[in-house]
PDB file of C-alpha atoms and ligand atoms in Angstrom:
ATOM      1  CA  MET A   1      -0.025  -0.029  -0.009  1.00 95.00           C
ATOM      2  CA  LYS A   2       1.026   3.512  -0.639  1.00 96.00           C
ATOM      3  CA  GLY A   3       2.999   5.255   2.173  1.00 96.00           C
ATOM      4  CA  VAL A   4       0.435   8.062   2.270  1.00 96.00           C
ATOM      5  CA  VAL A   5      -2.177   5.635   3.627  1.00 98.00           C
ATOM      6  CA  PHE A   6       0.145   4.684   6.569  1.00 97.00           C
ATOM      7  CA  VAL A   7       1.141   8.279   7.210  1.00 97.00           C
ATOM      8  CA  GLU A   8      -2.517   9.271   7.421  1.00 98.00           C
ATOM      9  CA  LEU A   9      -3.452   6.304   9.626  1.00 98.00           C
ATOM     10  CA  LEU A  10      -0.729   7.394  12.050  1.00 98.00           C
ATOM     11  CA  SER A  11      -1.812  11.034  11.758  1.00 98.00           C
ATOM     12  CA  MET A  12      -5.456   9.961  12.701  1.00 98.00           C
ATOM     13  CA  ALA A  13      -4.051   7.947  15.700  1.00 98.00           C
ATOM     14  CA  GLU A  14      -2.087  10.931  16.867  1.00 98.00           C
ATOM     15  CA  SER A  15      -5.107  13.175  16.772  1.00 97.00           C
ATOM     16  CA  ALA A  16      -7.150  10.566  18.690  1.00 96.00           C
ATOM     17  CA  PHE A  17      -4.600   9.233  21.200  1.00 96.00           C
ATOM     18  CA  GLY A  18      -1.659  11.696  21.233  1.00 97.00           C
ATOM     19  CA  GLU A  19       1.879  11.317  20.046  1.00 96.00           C
ATOM     20  CA  ASP A  20       3.285   9.495  23.063  1.00 97.00           C
ATOM     21  CA  VAL A  21       0.590   6.770  22.843  1.00 96.00           C
ATOM     22  CA  VAL A  22       1.286   6.389  19.172  1.00 96.00           C
ATOM     23  CA  ASP A  23       5.018   5.897  19.806  1.00 95.00           C
ATOM     24  CA  ASN A  24       4.332   3.437  22.562  1.00 95.00           C
ATOM     25  CA  VAL A  25       1.843   1.335  20.526  1.00 95.00           C
ATOM     26  CA  LEU A  26       4.136   1.285  17.449  1.00 95.00           C
ATOM     27  CA  ASP A  27       7.091   0.176  19.725  1.00 92.00           C
ATOM     28  CA  LYS A  28       5.211  -2.694  21.016  1.00 90.00           C
ATOM     29  CA  ALA A  29       3.678  -3.827  17.686  1.00 92.00           C
ATOM     30  CA  ASP A  30       5.931  -6.120  15.754  1.00 88.00           C
ATOM     31  CA  LEU A  31       6.511  -3.860  12.626  1.00 93.00           C
ATOM     32  CA  GLU A  32       9.139  -4.449  10.081  1.00 87.00           C
ATOM     33  CA  ASN A  33      10.542  -0.884   9.921  1.00 79.00           C
ATOM     34  CA  GLY A  34       9.614   0.135  13.407  1.00 85.00           C
ATOM     35  CA  GLY A  35       6.675   2.101  12.337  1.00 88.00           C
ATOM     36  CA  ALA A  36       8.468   4.664  10.189  1.00 93.00           C
ATOM     37  CA  TYR A  37       6.667   5.350   6.943  1.00 96.00           C
ATOM     38  CA  THR A  38       7.224   7.941   4.165  1.00 95.00           C
ATOM     39  CA  THR A  39       4.485   9.174   1.827  1.00 93.00           C
ATOM     40  CA  VAL A  40       6.680   7.989  -1.188  1.00 91.00           C
ATOM     41  CA  GLY A  41       7.223   4.544   0.111  1.00 94.00           C
ATOM     42  CA  ASN A  42       5.204   1.368  -0.458  1.00 95.00           C
ATOM     43  CA  TYR A  43       4.473  -1.069   2.290  1.00 95.00           C
ATOM     44  CA  PRO A  44       2.810  -4.420   2.747  1.00 95.00           C
ATOM     45  CA  CYS A  45      -0.972  -4.188   3.642  1.00 96.00           C
ATOM     46  CA  GLU A  46      -0.400  -6.688   6.413  1.00 95.00           C
ATOM     47  CA  GLU A  47       1.535  -3.865   8.257  1.00 96.00           C
ATOM     48  CA  LEU A  48      -1.489  -1.638   8.090  1.00 97.00           C
ATOM     49  CA  VAL A  49      -3.651  -4.514   9.602  1.00 97.00           C
ATOM     50  CA  LYS A  50      -1.131  -5.022  12.374  1.00 96.00           C
ATOM     51  CA  ILE A  51      -1.153  -1.187  13.166  1.00 97.00           C
ATOM     52  CA  VAL A  52      -4.897  -1.268  13.296  1.00 98.00           C
ATOM     53  CA  GLN A  53      -4.920  -4.308  15.609  1.00 97.00           C
ATOM     54  CA  ALA A  54      -2.378  -2.594  17.871  1.00 97.00           C
ATOM     55  CA  PHE A  55      -4.568   0.419  18.201  1.00 98.00           C
ATOM     56  CA  SER A  56      -7.603  -1.806  18.821  1.00 98.00           C
ATOM     57  CA  ASP A  57      -5.730  -3.486  21.603  1.00 97.00           C
ATOM     58  CA  HIS A  58      -4.866  -0.155  23.093  1.00 96.00           C
ATOM     59  CA  SER A  59      -8.244   1.563  22.765  1.00 96.00           C
ATOM     60  CA  GLY A  60     -10.711  -1.319  23.101  1.00 98.00           C
ATOM     61  CA  LEU A  61     -12.365  -0.299  19.746  1.00 98.00           C
ATOM     62  CA  SER A  62     -12.700  -3.185  17.320  1.00 98.00           C
ATOM     63  CA  PRO A  63     -10.476  -3.198  14.202  1.00 98.00           C
ATOM     64  CA  GLU A  64     -13.633  -2.766  12.154  1.00 98.00           C
ATOM     65  CA  VAL A  65     -14.604   0.415  13.909  1.00 98.00           C
ATOM     66  CA  LEU A  66     -11.200   1.761  13.559  1.00 98.00           C
ATOM     67  CA  GLN A  67     -11.062   0.902   9.911  1.00 98.00           C
ATOM     68  CA  ARG A  68     -14.324   2.607   9.319  1.00 98.00           C
ATOM     69  CA  LYS A  69     -13.172   5.784  11.085  1.00 98.00           C
ATOM     70  CA  PHE A  70     -10.140   5.696   8.989  1.00 98.00           C
ATOM     71  CA  GLY A  71     -12.251   5.619   5.880  1.00 98.00           C
ATOM     72  CA  HIS A  72     -13.835   8.903   7.126  1.00 98.00           C
ATOM     73  CA  TRP A  73     -10.423  10.366   7.751  1.00 98.00           C
ATOM     74  CA  MET A  74      -9.128   9.354   4.371  1.00 98.00           C
ATOM     75  CA  MET A  75     -12.127  10.816   2.481  1.00 98.00           C
ATOM     76  CA  GLU A  76     -11.384  14.153   4.205  1.00 98.00           C
ATOM     77  CA  PHE A  77      -7.759  13.877   2.999  1.00 98.00           C
ATOM     78  CA  PHE A  78      -8.834  13.099  -0.573  1.00 98.00           C
ATOM     79  CA  ALA A  79     -11.191  15.990  -0.600  1.00 98.00           C
ATOM     80  CA  GLN A  80      -8.566  18.347   0.577  1.00 98.00           C
ATOM     81  CA  HIS A  81      -5.717  17.142  -1.648  1.00 97.00           C
ATOM     82  CA  TYR A  82      -7.505  15.860  -4.754  1.00 96.00           C
ATOM     83  CA  GLY A  83     -10.511  18.147  -4.771  1.00 97.00           C
ATOM     84  CA  GLY A  84     -10.668  18.066  -8.585  1.00 97.00           C
ATOM     85  CA  PHE A  85     -12.165  14.506  -8.408  1.00 97.00           C
ATOM     86  CA  PHE A  86     -15.147  15.814  -6.560  1.00 98.00           C
ATOM     87  CA  GLU A  87     -15.844  18.798  -8.872  1.00 97.00           C
ATOM     88  CA  GLY A  88     -18.680  18.385 -11.307  1.00 96.00           C
ATOM     89  CA  LYS A  89     -20.304  15.475  -9.428  1.00 97.00           C
ATOM     90  CA  GLU A  90     -23.945  16.080  -8.608  1.00 96.00           C
ATOM     91  CA  GLY A  91     -23.955  13.714  -5.621  1.00 98.00           C
ATOM     92  CA  SER A  92     -22.318  10.881  -3.782  1.00 98.00           C
ATOM     93  CA  LEU A  93     -23.784   8.121  -6.032  1.00 98.00           C
ATOM     94  CA  GLU A  94     -22.346   9.839  -9.144  1.00 98.00           C
ATOM     95  CA  MET A  95     -19.063  10.036  -7.256  1.00 98.00           C
ATOM     96  CA  LEU A  96     -19.138   6.388  -6.191  1.00 98.00           C
ATOM     97  CA  GLU A  97     -19.938   5.334  -9.761  1.00 98.00           C
ATOM     98  CA  ALA A  98     -16.896   7.208 -10.949  1.00 98.00           C
ATOM     99  CA  VAL A  99     -14.298   5.620  -8.639  1.00 98.00           C
ATOM    100  CA  ASP A 100     -13.535   2.505 -10.763  1.00 98.00           C
ATOM    101  CA  GLY A 101     -13.631   3.931 -14.248  1.00 98.00           C
ATOM    102  CA  GLU A 102     -12.340   7.509 -13.634  1.00 98.00           C
ATOM    103  CA  ILE A 103     -10.636   8.235 -10.180  1.00 98.00           C
ATOM    104  CA  HIS A 104      -8.762   5.140  -9.590  1.00 98.00           C
ATOM    105  CA  VAL A 105      -7.736   5.062 -13.289  1.00 98.00           C
ATOM    106  CA  GLU A 106      -6.095   8.441 -12.633  1.00 97.00           C
ATOM    107  CA  VAL A 107      -4.610   7.097  -9.367  1.00 96.00           C
ATOM    108  CA  ARG A 108      -3.088   4.175 -11.269  1.00 97.00           C
ATOM    109  CA  LYS A 109      -1.494   6.640 -13.843  1.00 97.00           C
ATOM    110  CA  LEU A 110       0.163   8.626 -11.003  1.00 93.00           C
ATOM    111  CA  TYR A 111       1.176   5.481  -9.132  1.00 93.00           C
ATOM    112  CA  PRO A 112       1.477   2.340 -11.378  1.00 94.00           C
ATOM    113  CA  ASP A 113       2.235   0.266  -8.313  1.00 94.00           C
ATOM    114  CA  ALA A 114      -0.975   1.260  -6.425  1.00 96.00           C
ATOM    115  CA  GLU A 115      -3.043  -1.593  -5.032  1.00 96.00           C
ATOM    116  CA  LEU A 116      -6.617  -0.741  -5.939  1.00 98.00           C
ATOM    117  CA  PRO A 117      -9.856  -2.481  -5.507  1.00 98.00           C
ATOM    118  CA  ARG A 118     -12.515  -3.074  -8.259  1.00 97.00           C
ATOM    119  CA  PHE A 119     -15.923  -1.689  -8.067  1.00 98.00           C
ATOM    120  CA  ASP A 120     -18.946  -2.832 -10.221  1.00 97.00           C
ATOM    121  CA  ALA A 121     -21.717  -0.307  -9.915  1.00 98.00           C
ATOM    122  CA  ARG A 122     -25.439  -0.792 -10.696  1.00 98.00           C
ATOM    123  CA  ARG A 123     -27.728   2.194 -10.496  1.00 98.00           C
ATOM    124  CA  VAL A 124     -31.049   0.986  -9.237  1.00 98.00           C
ATOM    125  CA  ASN A 125     -32.818   4.407  -9.458  1.00 97.00           C
ATOM    126  CA  ASP A 126     -32.082   8.040  -8.502  1.00 96.00           C
ATOM    127  CA  THR A 127     -31.414   7.392  -4.934  1.00 98.00           C
ATOM    128  CA  GLU A 128     -30.161   3.818  -4.896  1.00 98.00           C
ATOM    129  CA  LEU A 129     -26.864   2.247  -5.934  1.00 98.00           C
ATOM    130  CA  GLU A 130     -25.470  -1.347  -5.702  1.00 98.00           C
ATOM    131  CA  LEU A 131     -21.809  -1.352  -5.416  1.00 98.00           C
ATOM    132  CA  LEU A 132     -19.816  -4.537  -5.579  1.00 97.00           C
ATOM    133  CA  TYR A 133     -16.391  -4.067  -3.959  1.00 97.00           C
ATOM    134  CA  SER A 134     -13.730  -6.643  -4.778  1.00 96.00           C
ATOM    135  CA  SER A 135     -10.280  -6.760  -3.257  1.00 96.00           C
ATOM    136  CA  PRO A 136      -7.919  -9.351  -1.998  1.00 95.00           C
ATOM    137  CA  ARG A 137      -7.117  -7.035   0.967  1.00 96.00           C
ATOM    138  CA  PRO A 138      -9.108  -7.172   4.208  1.00 96.00           C
ATOM    139  CA  LEU A 139     -10.456  -3.511   3.989  1.00 97.00           C
ATOM    140  CA  VAL A 140     -14.137  -3.936   3.695  1.00 97.00           C
ATOM    141  CA  GLU A 141     -14.817  -1.634   6.688  1.00 98.00           C
ATOM    142  CA  PHE A 142     -12.306   0.933   5.442  1.00 98.00           C
ATOM    143  CA  CYS A 143     -14.356   0.906   2.263  1.00 98.00           C
ATOM    144  CA  HIS A 144     -17.625   1.272   4.249  1.00 98.00           C
ATOM    145  CA  GLY A 145     -16.114   4.336   6.014  1.00 98.00           C
ATOM    146  CA  LEU A 146     -15.085   5.845   2.682  1.00 98.00           C
ATOM    147  CA  ILE A 147     -18.533   5.321   1.236  1.00 99.00           C
ATOM    148  CA  GLU A 148     -20.305   6.742   4.344  1.00 98.00           C
ATOM    149  CA  ALA A 149     -17.974   9.829   4.311  1.00 98.00           C
ATOM    150  CA  CYS A 150     -18.622  10.333   0.676  1.00 98.00           C
ATOM    151  CA  VAL A 151     -22.383  10.453   1.207  1.00 98.00           C
ATOM    152  CA  ASP A 152     -21.750  13.049   4.113  1.00 98.00           C
ATOM    153  CA  ARG A 153     -19.467  15.147   1.910  1.00 98.00           C
ATOM    154  CA  PHE A 154     -22.231  15.718  -0.540  1.00 98.00           C
ATOM    155  CA  GLY A 155     -24.605  16.789   2.206  1.00 98.00           C
ATOM    156  CA  GLU A 156     -26.657  13.609   1.771  1.00 98.00           C
ATOM    157  CA  SER A 157     -27.912  11.032   4.167  1.00 98.00           C
ATOM    158  CA  GLY A 158     -29.110   7.521   3.914  1.00 98.00           C
ATOM    159  CA  SER A 159     -28.316   3.830   4.677  1.00 98.00           C
ATOM    160  CA  ILE A 160     -25.332   1.920   3.654  1.00 98.00           C
ATOM    161  CA  ASP A 161     -25.665  -1.809   4.142  1.00 97.00           C
ATOM    162  CA  ILE A 162     -23.665  -4.921   3.306  1.00 96.00           C
ATOM    163  CA  ASP A 163     -25.934  -7.392   1.692  1.00 93.00           C
ATOM    164  CA  PRO A 164     -25.163 -10.683   3.323  1.00 87.00           C
ATOM    165  CA  THR A 165     -27.374 -12.681   0.948  1.00 84.00           C
ATOM    166  CA  VAL A 166     -25.073 -11.692  -2.037  1.00 79.00           C
ATOM    167  CA  LYS A 167     -22.451 -14.427  -2.161  1.00 71.00           C
ATOM    168  CA  PRO A 168     -20.597 -13.799  -5.439  1.00 64.00           C
ATOM    169  CA  GLY A 169     -18.418 -16.470  -6.871  1.00 65.00           C
ATOM    170  CA  ASN A 170     -15.483 -14.349  -5.796  1.00 68.00           C
ATOM    171  CA  LYS A 171     -15.022 -14.612  -2.074  1.00 77.00           C
ATOM    172  CA  ASN A 172     -13.100 -11.326  -2.062  1.00 91.00           C
ATOM    173  CA  SER A 173     -16.299  -9.447  -3.039  1.00 94.00           C
ATOM    174  CA  THR A 174     -18.781  -7.426  -0.883  1.00 96.00           C
ATOM    175  CA  MET A 175     -22.046  -5.912  -2.016  1.00 96.00           C
ATOM    176  CA  PHE A 176     -22.829  -2.525  -0.597  1.00 98.00           C
ATOM    177  CA  ASN A 177     -26.360  -1.289  -0.934  1.00 98.00           C
ATOM    178  CA  ILE A 178     -26.500   2.509  -0.741  1.00 98.00           C
ATOM    179  CA  LYS A 179     -29.922   4.115  -0.350  1.00 98.00           C
ATOM    180  CA  LEU A 180     -30.124   7.872  -0.077  1.00 98.00           C
ATOM    181  CA  ASN A 181     -32.969   9.571   1.822  1.00 98.00           C
ATOM    182  CA  GLU A 182     -35.163  11.801  -0.333  1.00 87.00           C
ATOM    183  CA  GLN A 183     -33.485  15.275  -0.078  1.00 75.00           C
TER     184      GLN A 183
HETATM  185  C1  HEM B   1     -15.890   7.344  -2.473  1.00 78.81           C
HETATM  186  C2  HEM B   1     -14.753   7.294  -3.194  1.00 78.81           C
HETATM  187  C3  HEM B   1     -13.688   6.215  -2.982  1.00 78.81           C
HETATM  188  C4  HEM B   1     -13.824   4.923  -2.554  1.00 78.81           C
HETATM  189  C5  HEM B   1     -15.028   4.176  -2.144  1.00 78.81           C
HETATM  190  C6  HEM B   1     -12.388   4.452  -2.665  1.00 78.81           C
HETATM  191  C7  HEM B   1     -12.044   3.104  -2.174  1.00 78.81           C
HETATM  192  C8  HEM B   1     -10.828   2.644  -2.062  1.00 78.81           C
HETATM  193  C9  HEM B   1     -10.441   1.511  -1.213  1.00 78.81           C
HETATM  194  C10 HEM B   1     -11.451   0.540  -0.496  1.00 78.81           C
HETATM  195  C11 HEM B   1      -9.097   1.409  -1.236  1.00 78.81           C
HETATM  196  C12 HEM B   1      -8.179   0.382  -0.434  1.00 78.81           C
HETATM  197  C13 HEM B   1      -7.620  -0.635  -1.336  1.00 78.81           C
HETATM  198  C14 HEM B   1      -8.377  -1.897  -1.523  1.00 78.81           C
HETATM  199  O1  HEM B   1      -9.522  -1.982  -0.952  1.00 78.81           O
HETATM  200  O2  HEM B   1      -7.919  -2.872  -2.158  1.00 78.81           O
HETATM  201  C15 HEM B   1      -8.626   2.574  -1.942  1.00 78.81           C
HETATM  202  C16 HEM B   1      -7.254   2.857  -2.084  1.00 78.81           C
HETATM  203  C17 HEM B   1      -6.822   3.970  -2.695  1.00 78.81           C
HETATM  204  N1  HEM B   1      -7.550   5.054  -3.205  1.00 78.81           N
HETATM  205 FE1  HEM B   1      -9.574   5.084  -3.379  1.00 78.81          FE
HETATM  206  N2  HEM B   1     -11.610   5.317  -3.074  1.00 78.81           N
HETATM  207  C18 HEM B   1     -12.312   6.445  -3.300  1.00 78.81           C
HETATM  208  C19 HEM B   1     -11.840   7.695  -3.734  1.00 78.81           C
HETATM  209  C20 HEM B   1     -10.478   7.943  -3.911  1.00 78.81           C
HETATM  210  C21 HEM B   1     -10.064   9.241  -4.223  1.00 78.81           C
HETATM  211  C22 HEM B   1     -10.863  10.564  -4.609  1.00 78.81           C
HETATM  212  C23 HEM B   1      -8.702   9.144  -4.382  1.00 78.81           C
HETATM  213  C24 HEM B   1      -7.812  10.311  -4.823  1.00 78.81           C
HETATM  214  C25 HEM B   1      -6.618  10.301  -5.091  1.00 78.81           C
HETATM  215  C26 HEM B   1      -8.372   7.803  -4.144  1.00 78.81           C
HETATM  216  C27 HEM B   1      -7.035   7.151  -4.094  1.00 78.81           C
HETATM  217  C28 HEM B   1      -6.694   5.988  -3.561  1.00 78.81           C
HETATM  218  C29 HEM B   1      -5.326   5.678  -3.356  1.00 78.81           C
HETATM  219  C30 HEM B   1      -4.032   6.459  -3.601  1.00 78.81           C
HETATM  220  C31 HEM B   1      -5.378   4.388  -2.632  1.00 78.81           C
HETATM  221  C32 HEM B   1      -4.222   3.473  -2.147  1.00 78.81           C
HETATM  222  C33 HEM B   1      -3.528   2.613  -3.234  1.00 78.81           C
HETATM  223  C34 HEM B   1      -2.465   1.869  -2.570  1.00 78.81           C
HETATM  224  O3  HEM B   1      -2.266   1.987  -1.341  1.00 78.81           O
HETATM  225  O4  HEM B   1      -1.639   1.228  -3.304  1.00 78.81           O
HETATM  226  N3  HEM B   1      -9.467   7.099  -3.904  1.00 78.81           N
HETATM  227  N4  HEM B   1      -9.639   3.276  -2.413  1.00 78.81           N
END
């Protein structure tokens, strides 16, 4: 995963728990490079999972809750640093539909080594989107948080549910049902 993801995860942890706690937690976690990451580096996703687990042990919050919070944090980061991707989008569903064919395509041009998920979107109607998320990485709740934060960003509200009845052939896929409230 891109170093920027690690740097932002630690930045969120610092703002939540303070610098000293972060140093302690990282010292105790068994990390390959001692928890030092640069935005231009590339690190194994397992390291990210270990860091999340370490903060979960420290805080008592589940890894899933922490991943989801991190999704919100990352969406804020994307909005601040890559605002262009949000321009011209009428709402969150349009934004989510553009991730696979537009946004991540640009990300891949900038960083050919990026490890990106795949999204298959099906627009049910004006207020409803089915989004099939596929990734070999265990980041479903991170994705959930990004989707929630995307809906918030566009000043919309609604429900985002994982459909447990959808069992695609590929076990690395998760179906998100996004239903916006009528505005
Ligand atoms: C609602 C919109 C978005 C969603 C749902 C989304 C989803 C995700 C997810 C779930 C990942 C983790 C990798 C995986 O699951 O396999 C990821 C990675 C990433 N995304 Fe997006 N994304 C969104 C928008 C953006 C935007 C606006 C940018 C702007 C630059 C961006 C850039 C990246 C980058 C740089 C990575 C890391 C790749 C790596 O570590 O190698 N994404 N995205």
